[in-house]
Amino acid sequence: MSRVGKKPIPVPSGVKIQIGDQLNVQGPKGKLTVPIPQGIRFEQNNGTLNVVRDSDEHAALHGLTRALASNAVVGVSTGFTRELDIVGIGFRVDIKGKVALFTLGYSHPIEFLLPEGVDMKVDKQTHIILTGYDKQVLGQVAANMRALRKPDPYKNKGVRYTGEVLRKKVGKTGASGKK
């Protein structure tokens, strides 16, 4: 049995769940839908949501469906956050409405349009806090921002997740070793 799939999902007050051909989850932050694959069904009883599979053929989808449903419930009730840091001299970010302007050492500033449901706050022009209710969209936006200037292994400059550990490589030395 799947350990993840067996865990019940606590449903906080203020979150409405409709079970049909797909799972509709609505809360104070927004509304999400989770597809329900064949052989998997949901049971709702007194404040919890359980995921049940019909047979062992659907074992792989059991834990996945439960994790997606749990992320939807947590997202519409409390939301998710992702934090990024910008490291480098002259590297910074400004926000104007739904557009983030990155200055990352290129010849031009980069405009990044934030999708619907993702909010961004900037601290000291180098620390980005992304918040949203859809975990997948939020993670993709953070990955796209990081891809604008990945952390350089030689100088450790670029956009990185807060707390991301980087291995610094040793650069070339001046002596070539020849006589």
PDB file of C-alpha atoms in Angstrom:
ATOM      1  CA  MET A   1       0.000   0.000   0.000  1.00  0.00           C
ATOM      2  CA  SER A   2       1.159   3.511  -0.714  1.00  0.00           C
ATOM      3  CA  ARG A   3       2.160   5.330   2.458  1.00  0.00           C
ATOM      4  CA  VAL A   4       1.415   8.695   0.896  1.00  0.00           C
ATOM      5  CA  GLY A   5      -1.893   7.539  -0.570  1.00  0.00           C
ATOM      6  CA  LYS A   6      -3.183   6.185   2.752  1.00  0.00           C
ATOM      7  CA  LYS A   7      -2.737   9.458   4.654  1.00  0.00           C
ATOM      8  CA  PRO A   8      -6.011  11.373   5.058  1.00  0.00           C
ATOM      9  CA  ILE A   9      -6.095  14.990   3.873  1.00  0.00           C
ATOM     10  CA  PRO A  10      -7.370  17.396   6.565  1.00  0.00           C
ATOM     11  CA  VAL A  11      -9.849  19.871   5.089  1.00  0.00           C
ATOM     12  CA  PRO A  12      -9.783  23.240   6.907  1.00  0.00           C
ATOM     13  CA  SER A  13     -12.942  25.258   7.438  1.00  0.00           C
ATOM     14  CA  GLY A  14     -13.693  27.608   4.553  1.00  0.00           C
ATOM     15  CA  VAL A  15     -12.618  25.090   1.902  1.00  0.00           C
ATOM     16  CA  LYS A  16     -15.369  23.598  -0.265  1.00  0.00           C
ATOM     17  CA  ILE A  17     -14.777  20.317  -2.079  1.00  0.00           C
ATOM     18  CA  GLN A  18     -16.881  18.904  -4.915  1.00  0.00           C
ATOM     19  CA  ILE A  19     -16.213  15.360  -6.075  1.00  0.00           C
ATOM     20  CA  GLY A  20     -17.234  14.541  -9.635  1.00  0.00           C
ATOM     21  CA  ASP A  21     -15.270  13.435 -12.672  1.00  0.00           C
ATOM     22  CA  GLN A  22     -12.600  15.741 -11.245  1.00  0.00           C
ATOM     23  CA  LEU A  23     -11.977  17.176  -7.788  1.00  0.00           C
ATOM     24  CA  ASN A  24     -12.937  20.853  -7.445  1.00  0.00           C
ATOM     25  CA  VAL A  25     -11.374  22.639  -4.474  1.00  0.00           C
ATOM     26  CA  GLN A  26     -12.448  26.188  -3.634  1.00  0.00           C
ATOM     27  CA  GLY A  27     -11.130  28.315  -0.787  1.00  0.00           C
ATOM     28  CA  PRO A  28     -10.359  31.886   0.245  1.00  0.00           C
ATOM     29  CA  LYS A  29      -7.235  32.112  -1.979  1.00  0.00           C
ATOM     30  CA  GLY A  30      -8.719  30.688  -5.196  1.00  0.00           C
ATOM     31  CA  LYS A  31     -10.123  27.687  -7.018  1.00  0.00           C
ATOM     32  CA  LEU A  32      -8.243  24.608  -8.295  1.00  0.00           C
ATOM     33  CA  THR A  33      -9.220  21.381 -10.043  1.00  0.00           C
ATOM     34  CA  VAL A  34      -7.462  18.028  -9.696  1.00  0.00           C
ATOM     35  CA  PRO A  35      -8.040  15.297 -12.315  1.00  0.00           C
ATOM     36  CA  ILE A  36      -9.187  11.948 -10.927  1.00  0.00           C
ATOM     37  CA  PRO A  37      -7.683   9.010 -12.850  1.00  0.00           C
ATOM     38  CA  GLN A  38      -9.513   5.725 -13.506  1.00  0.00           C
ATOM     39  CA  GLY A  39      -9.498   3.369 -10.517  1.00  0.00           C
ATOM     40  CA  ILE A  40      -9.024   6.140  -7.940  1.00  0.00           C
ATOM     41  CA  ARG A  41     -11.872   7.654  -5.932  1.00  0.00           C
ATOM     42  CA  PHE A  42     -12.239  10.177  -3.138  1.00  0.00           C
ATOM     43  CA  GLU A  43     -14.261   9.756   0.050  1.00  0.00           C
ATOM     44  CA  GLN A  44     -15.119  12.746   2.212  1.00  0.00           C
ATOM     45  CA  ASN A  45     -16.117  12.283   5.837  1.00  0.00           C
ATOM     46  CA  ASN A  46     -16.180  14.728   8.785  1.00  0.00           C
ATOM     47  CA  GLY A  47     -13.372  17.121   7.916  1.00  0.00           C
ATOM     48  CA  THR A  48     -11.043  14.739   6.089  1.00  0.00           C
ATOM     49  CA  LEU A  49     -10.629  13.583   2.516  1.00  0.00           C
ATOM     50  CA  ASN A  50      -9.450  10.025   1.802  1.00  0.00           C
ATOM     51  CA  VAL A  51      -8.059   8.653  -1.451  1.00  0.00           C
ATOM     52  CA  VAL A  52      -9.012   5.040  -2.215  1.00  0.00           C
ATOM     53  CA  ARG A  53      -7.790   2.859  -5.073  1.00  0.00           C
ATOM     54  CA  ASP A  54      -9.772  -0.014  -6.562  1.00  0.00           C
ATOM     55  CA  SER A  55      -6.875  -2.414  -7.159  1.00  0.00           C
ATOM     56  CA  ASP A  56      -3.086  -2.684  -7.001  1.00  0.00           C
ATOM     57  CA  GLU A  57      -2.873  -1.832 -10.720  1.00  0.00           C
ATOM     58  CA  HIS A  58      -3.458   1.817  -9.760  1.00  0.00           C
ATOM     59  CA  ALA A  59      -0.767   1.920  -7.053  1.00  0.00           C
ATOM     60  CA  ALA A  60       1.416   4.410  -8.925  1.00  0.00           C
ATOM     61  CA  LEU A  61      -1.434   6.907  -9.291  1.00  0.00           C
ATOM     62  CA  HIS A  62      -2.642   6.492  -5.699  1.00  0.00           C
ATOM     63  CA  GLY A  63       0.084   8.551  -4.006  1.00  0.00           C
ATOM     64  CA  LEU A  64       0.312  11.018  -6.897  1.00  0.00           C
ATOM     65  CA  THR A  65      -3.402  11.816  -6.802  1.00  0.00           C
ATOM     66  CA  ARG A  66      -3.332  12.218  -3.019  1.00  0.00           C
ATOM     67  CA  ALA A  67      -0.336  14.585  -3.224  1.00  0.00           C
ATOM     68  CA  LEU A  68      -1.991  16.702  -5.935  1.00  0.00           C
ATOM     69  CA  ALA A  69      -5.231  16.893  -3.918  1.00  0.00           C
ATOM     70  CA  SER A  70      -3.333  17.808  -0.741  1.00  0.00           C
ATOM     71  CA  ASN A  71      -1.424  20.554  -2.580  1.00  0.00           C
ATOM     72  CA  ALA A  72      -4.723  21.927  -3.905  1.00  0.00           C
ATOM     73  CA  VAL A  73      -6.307  21.996  -0.412  1.00  0.00           C
ATOM     74  CA  VAL A  74      -3.252  23.643   1.186  1.00  0.00           C
ATOM     75  CA  GLY A  75      -2.918  26.091  -1.721  1.00  0.00           C
ATOM     76  CA  VAL A  76      -6.470  27.446  -1.618  1.00  0.00           C
ATOM     77  CA  SER A  77      -6.436  27.693   2.188  1.00  0.00           C
ATOM     78  CA  THR A  78      -2.957  29.031   3.095  1.00  0.00           C
ATOM     79  CA  GLY A  79      -1.004  29.315  -0.178  1.00  0.00           C
ATOM     80  CA  PHE A  80       2.644  28.643  -0.998  1.00  0.00           C
ATOM     81  CA  THR A  81       5.773  30.818  -1.017  1.00  0.00           C
ATOM     82  CA  ARG A  82       9.046  30.602  -2.912  1.00  0.00           C
ATOM     83  CA  GLU A  83      12.026  32.869  -2.236  1.00  0.00           C
ATOM     84  CA  LEU A  84      14.892  33.797  -4.552  1.00  0.00           C
ATOM     85  CA  ASP A  85      18.067  35.826  -4.067  1.00  0.00           C
ATOM     86  CA  ILE A  86      19.934  37.865  -6.680  1.00  0.00           C
ATOM     87  CA  VAL A  87      23.703  37.900  -6.140  1.00  0.00           C
ATOM     88  CA  GLY A  88      26.079  40.102  -8.109  1.00  0.00           C
ATOM     89  CA  ILE A  89      27.254  43.695  -8.357  1.00  0.00           C
ATOM     90  CA  GLY A  90      24.610  45.755 -10.133  1.00  0.00           C
ATOM     91  CA  PHE A  91      22.127  42.869 -10.281  1.00  0.00           C
ATOM     92  CA  ARG A  92      18.653  43.871  -9.102  1.00  0.00           C
ATOM     93  CA  VAL A  93      14.932  43.607  -9.738  1.00  0.00           C
ATOM     94  CA  ASP A  94      12.108  46.146  -9.733  1.00  0.00           C
ATOM     95  CA  ILE A  95       8.397  45.475  -9.990  1.00  0.00           C
ATOM     96  CA  LYS A  96       5.827  47.583 -11.828  1.00  0.00           C
ATOM     97  CA  GLY A  97       2.330  46.118 -11.577  1.00  0.00           C
ATOM     98  CA  LYS A  98       2.450  42.584 -13.004  1.00  0.00           C
ATOM     99  CA  VAL A  99       5.837  43.071 -14.724  1.00  0.00           C
ATOM    100  CA  ALA A 100       9.187  42.423 -13.034  1.00  0.00           C
ATOM    101  CA  LEU A 101      12.224  44.249 -14.481  1.00  0.00           C
ATOM    102  CA  PHE A 102      15.470  42.330 -13.986  1.00  0.00           C
ATOM    103  CA  THR A 103      18.885  43.971 -14.377  1.00  0.00           C
ATOM    104  CA  LEU A 104      21.274  41.010 -14.549  1.00  0.00           C
ATOM    105  CA  GLY A 105      24.395  42.279 -16.296  1.00  0.00           C
ATOM    106  CA  TYR A 106      23.087  41.917 -19.829  1.00  0.00           C
ATOM    107  CA  SER A 107      22.986  44.846 -22.273  1.00  0.00           C
ATOM    108  CA  HIS A 108      19.253  45.265 -21.656  1.00  0.00           C
ATOM    109  CA  PRO A 109      16.828  44.883 -18.750  1.00  0.00           C
ATOM    110  CA  ILE A 110      14.659  41.756 -18.866  1.00  0.00           C
ATOM    111  CA  GLU A 111      10.879  42.142 -18.518  1.00  0.00           C
ATOM    112  CA  PHE A 112       9.178  39.174 -16.833  1.00  0.00           C
ATOM    113  CA  LEU A 113       5.371  39.047 -16.894  1.00  0.00           C
ATOM    114  CA  LEU A 114       3.887  37.412 -13.807  1.00  0.00           C
ATOM    115  CA  PRO A 115       1.046  34.978 -14.535  1.00  0.00           C
ATOM    116  CA  GLU A 116      -2.383  35.207 -12.907  1.00  0.00           C
ATOM    117  CA  GLY A 117      -2.390  33.905  -9.337  1.00  0.00           C
ATOM    118  CA  VAL A 118       1.282  34.658  -8.595  1.00  0.00           C
ATOM    119  CA  ASP A 119       2.209  37.732  -6.531  1.00  0.00           C
ATOM    120  CA  MET A 120       5.706  39.100  -6.049  1.00  0.00           C
ATOM    121  CA  LYS A 121       7.322  41.246  -3.357  1.00  0.00           C
ATOM    122  CA  VAL A 122      10.870  42.592  -3.510  1.00  0.00           C
ATOM    123  CA  ASP A 123      13.080  43.324  -0.468  1.00  0.00           C
ATOM    124  CA  LYS A 124      16.202  45.492  -0.947  1.00  0.00           C
ATOM    125  CA  GLN A 125      16.084  44.933  -4.744  1.00  0.00           C
ATOM    126  CA  THR A 126      17.851  41.564  -4.393  1.00  0.00           C
ATOM    127  CA  HIS A 127      15.413  39.322  -2.469  1.00  0.00           C
ATOM    128  CA  ILE A 128      12.265  38.092  -4.232  1.00  0.00           C
ATOM    129  CA  ILE A 129       9.267  36.573  -2.418  1.00  0.00           C
ATOM    130  CA  LEU A 130       6.770  34.803  -4.695  1.00  0.00           C
ATOM    131  CA  THR A 131       3.367  33.772  -3.319  1.00  0.00           C
ATOM    132  CA  GLY A 132       0.510  31.884  -4.932  1.00  0.00           C
ATOM    133  CA  TYR A 133      -2.102  29.190  -4.451  1.00  0.00           C
ATOM    134  CA  ASP A 134      -1.067  26.819  -7.284  1.00  0.00           C
ATOM    135  CA  LYS A 135       2.146  25.018  -6.308  1.00  0.00           C
ATOM    136  CA  GLN A 136       2.982  23.901  -9.842  1.00  0.00           C
ATOM    137  CA  VAL A 137       2.619  27.370 -11.401  1.00  0.00           C
ATOM    138  CA  LEU A 138       4.546  28.986  -8.540  1.00  0.00           C
ATOM    139  CA  GLY A 139       7.448  26.535  -8.884  1.00  0.00           C
ATOM    140  CA  GLN A 140       7.553  27.018 -12.654  1.00  0.00           C
ATOM    141  CA  VAL A 141       7.660  30.831 -12.314  1.00  0.00           C
ATOM    142  CA  ALA A 142      10.502  30.545  -9.776  1.00  0.00           C
ATOM    143  CA  ALA A 143      12.405  28.183 -12.094  1.00  0.00           C
ATOM    144  CA  ASN A 144      11.916  30.537 -15.056  1.00  0.00           C
ATOM    145  CA  MET A 145      13.247  33.475 -12.998  1.00  0.00           C
ATOM    146  CA  ARG A 146      16.263  31.416 -11.932  1.00  0.00           C
ATOM    147  CA  ALA A 147      16.902  30.474 -15.570  1.00  0.00           C
ATOM    148  CA  LEU A 148      17.291  34.168 -16.527  1.00  0.00           C
ATOM    149  CA  ARG A 149      20.789  34.052 -15.004  1.00  0.00           C
ATOM    150  CA  LYS A 150      21.709  30.723 -13.417  1.00  0.00           C
ATOM    151  CA  PRO A 151      24.246  30.830 -10.570  1.00  0.00           C
ATOM    152  CA  ASP A 152      27.769  30.852 -11.976  1.00  0.00           C
ATOM    153  CA  PRO A 153      29.968  28.130 -10.396  1.00  0.00           C
ATOM    154  CA  TYR A 154      33.106  30.325 -10.601  1.00  0.00           C
ATOM    155  CA  LYS A 155      31.876  33.642  -9.205  1.00  0.00           C
ATOM    156  CA  ASN A 156      28.582  32.505  -7.567  1.00  0.00           C
ATOM    157  CA  LYS A 157      26.731  35.340  -9.286  1.00  0.00           C
ATOM    158  CA  GLY A 158      23.166  34.998 -10.577  1.00  0.00           C
ATOM    159  CA  VAL A 159      19.615  34.233  -9.442  1.00  0.00           C
ATOM    160  CA  ARG A 160      19.269  31.390  -6.932  1.00  0.00           C
ATOM    161  CA  TYR A 161      16.732  29.975  -4.507  1.00  0.00           C
ATOM    162  CA  THR A 162      17.111  31.208  -0.928  1.00  0.00           C
ATOM    163  CA  GLY A 163      19.172  28.646   0.950  1.00  0.00           C
ATOM    164  CA  GLU A 164      20.448  26.950  -2.224  1.00  0.00           C
ATOM    165  CA  VAL A 165      23.933  25.571  -1.615  1.00  0.00           C
ATOM    166  CA  LEU A 166      26.366  26.077  -4.486  1.00  0.00           C
ATOM    167  CA  ARG A 167      29.734  24.467  -5.091  1.00  0.00           C
ATOM    168  CA  LYS A 168      32.274  27.070  -6.001  1.00  0.00           C
ATOM    169  CA  LYS A 169      34.797  25.886  -8.577  1.00  0.00           C
ATOM    170  CA  VAL A 170      38.419  26.954  -8.627  1.00  0.00           C
ATOM    171  CA  GLY A 171      39.309  29.013 -11.685  1.00  0.00           C
ATOM    172  CA  LYS A 172      42.398  28.813 -13.854  1.00  0.00           C
ATOM    173  CA  THR A 173      45.761  29.732 -12.387  1.00  0.00           C
ATOM    174  CA  GLY A 174      48.234  32.078 -14.070  1.00  0.00           C
ATOM    175  CA  ALA A 175      51.119  29.576 -14.432  1.00  0.00           C
ATOM    176  CA  SER A 176      50.832  27.214 -17.361  1.00  0.00           C
ATOM    177  CA  GLY A 177      53.367  24.681 -16.015  1.00  0.00           C
ATOM    178  CA  LYS A 178      55.694  24.894 -19.055  1.00  0.00           C
ATOM    179  CA  LYS A 179      59.333  26.021 -19.028  1.00  0.00           C
TER     180      LYS A 179
END
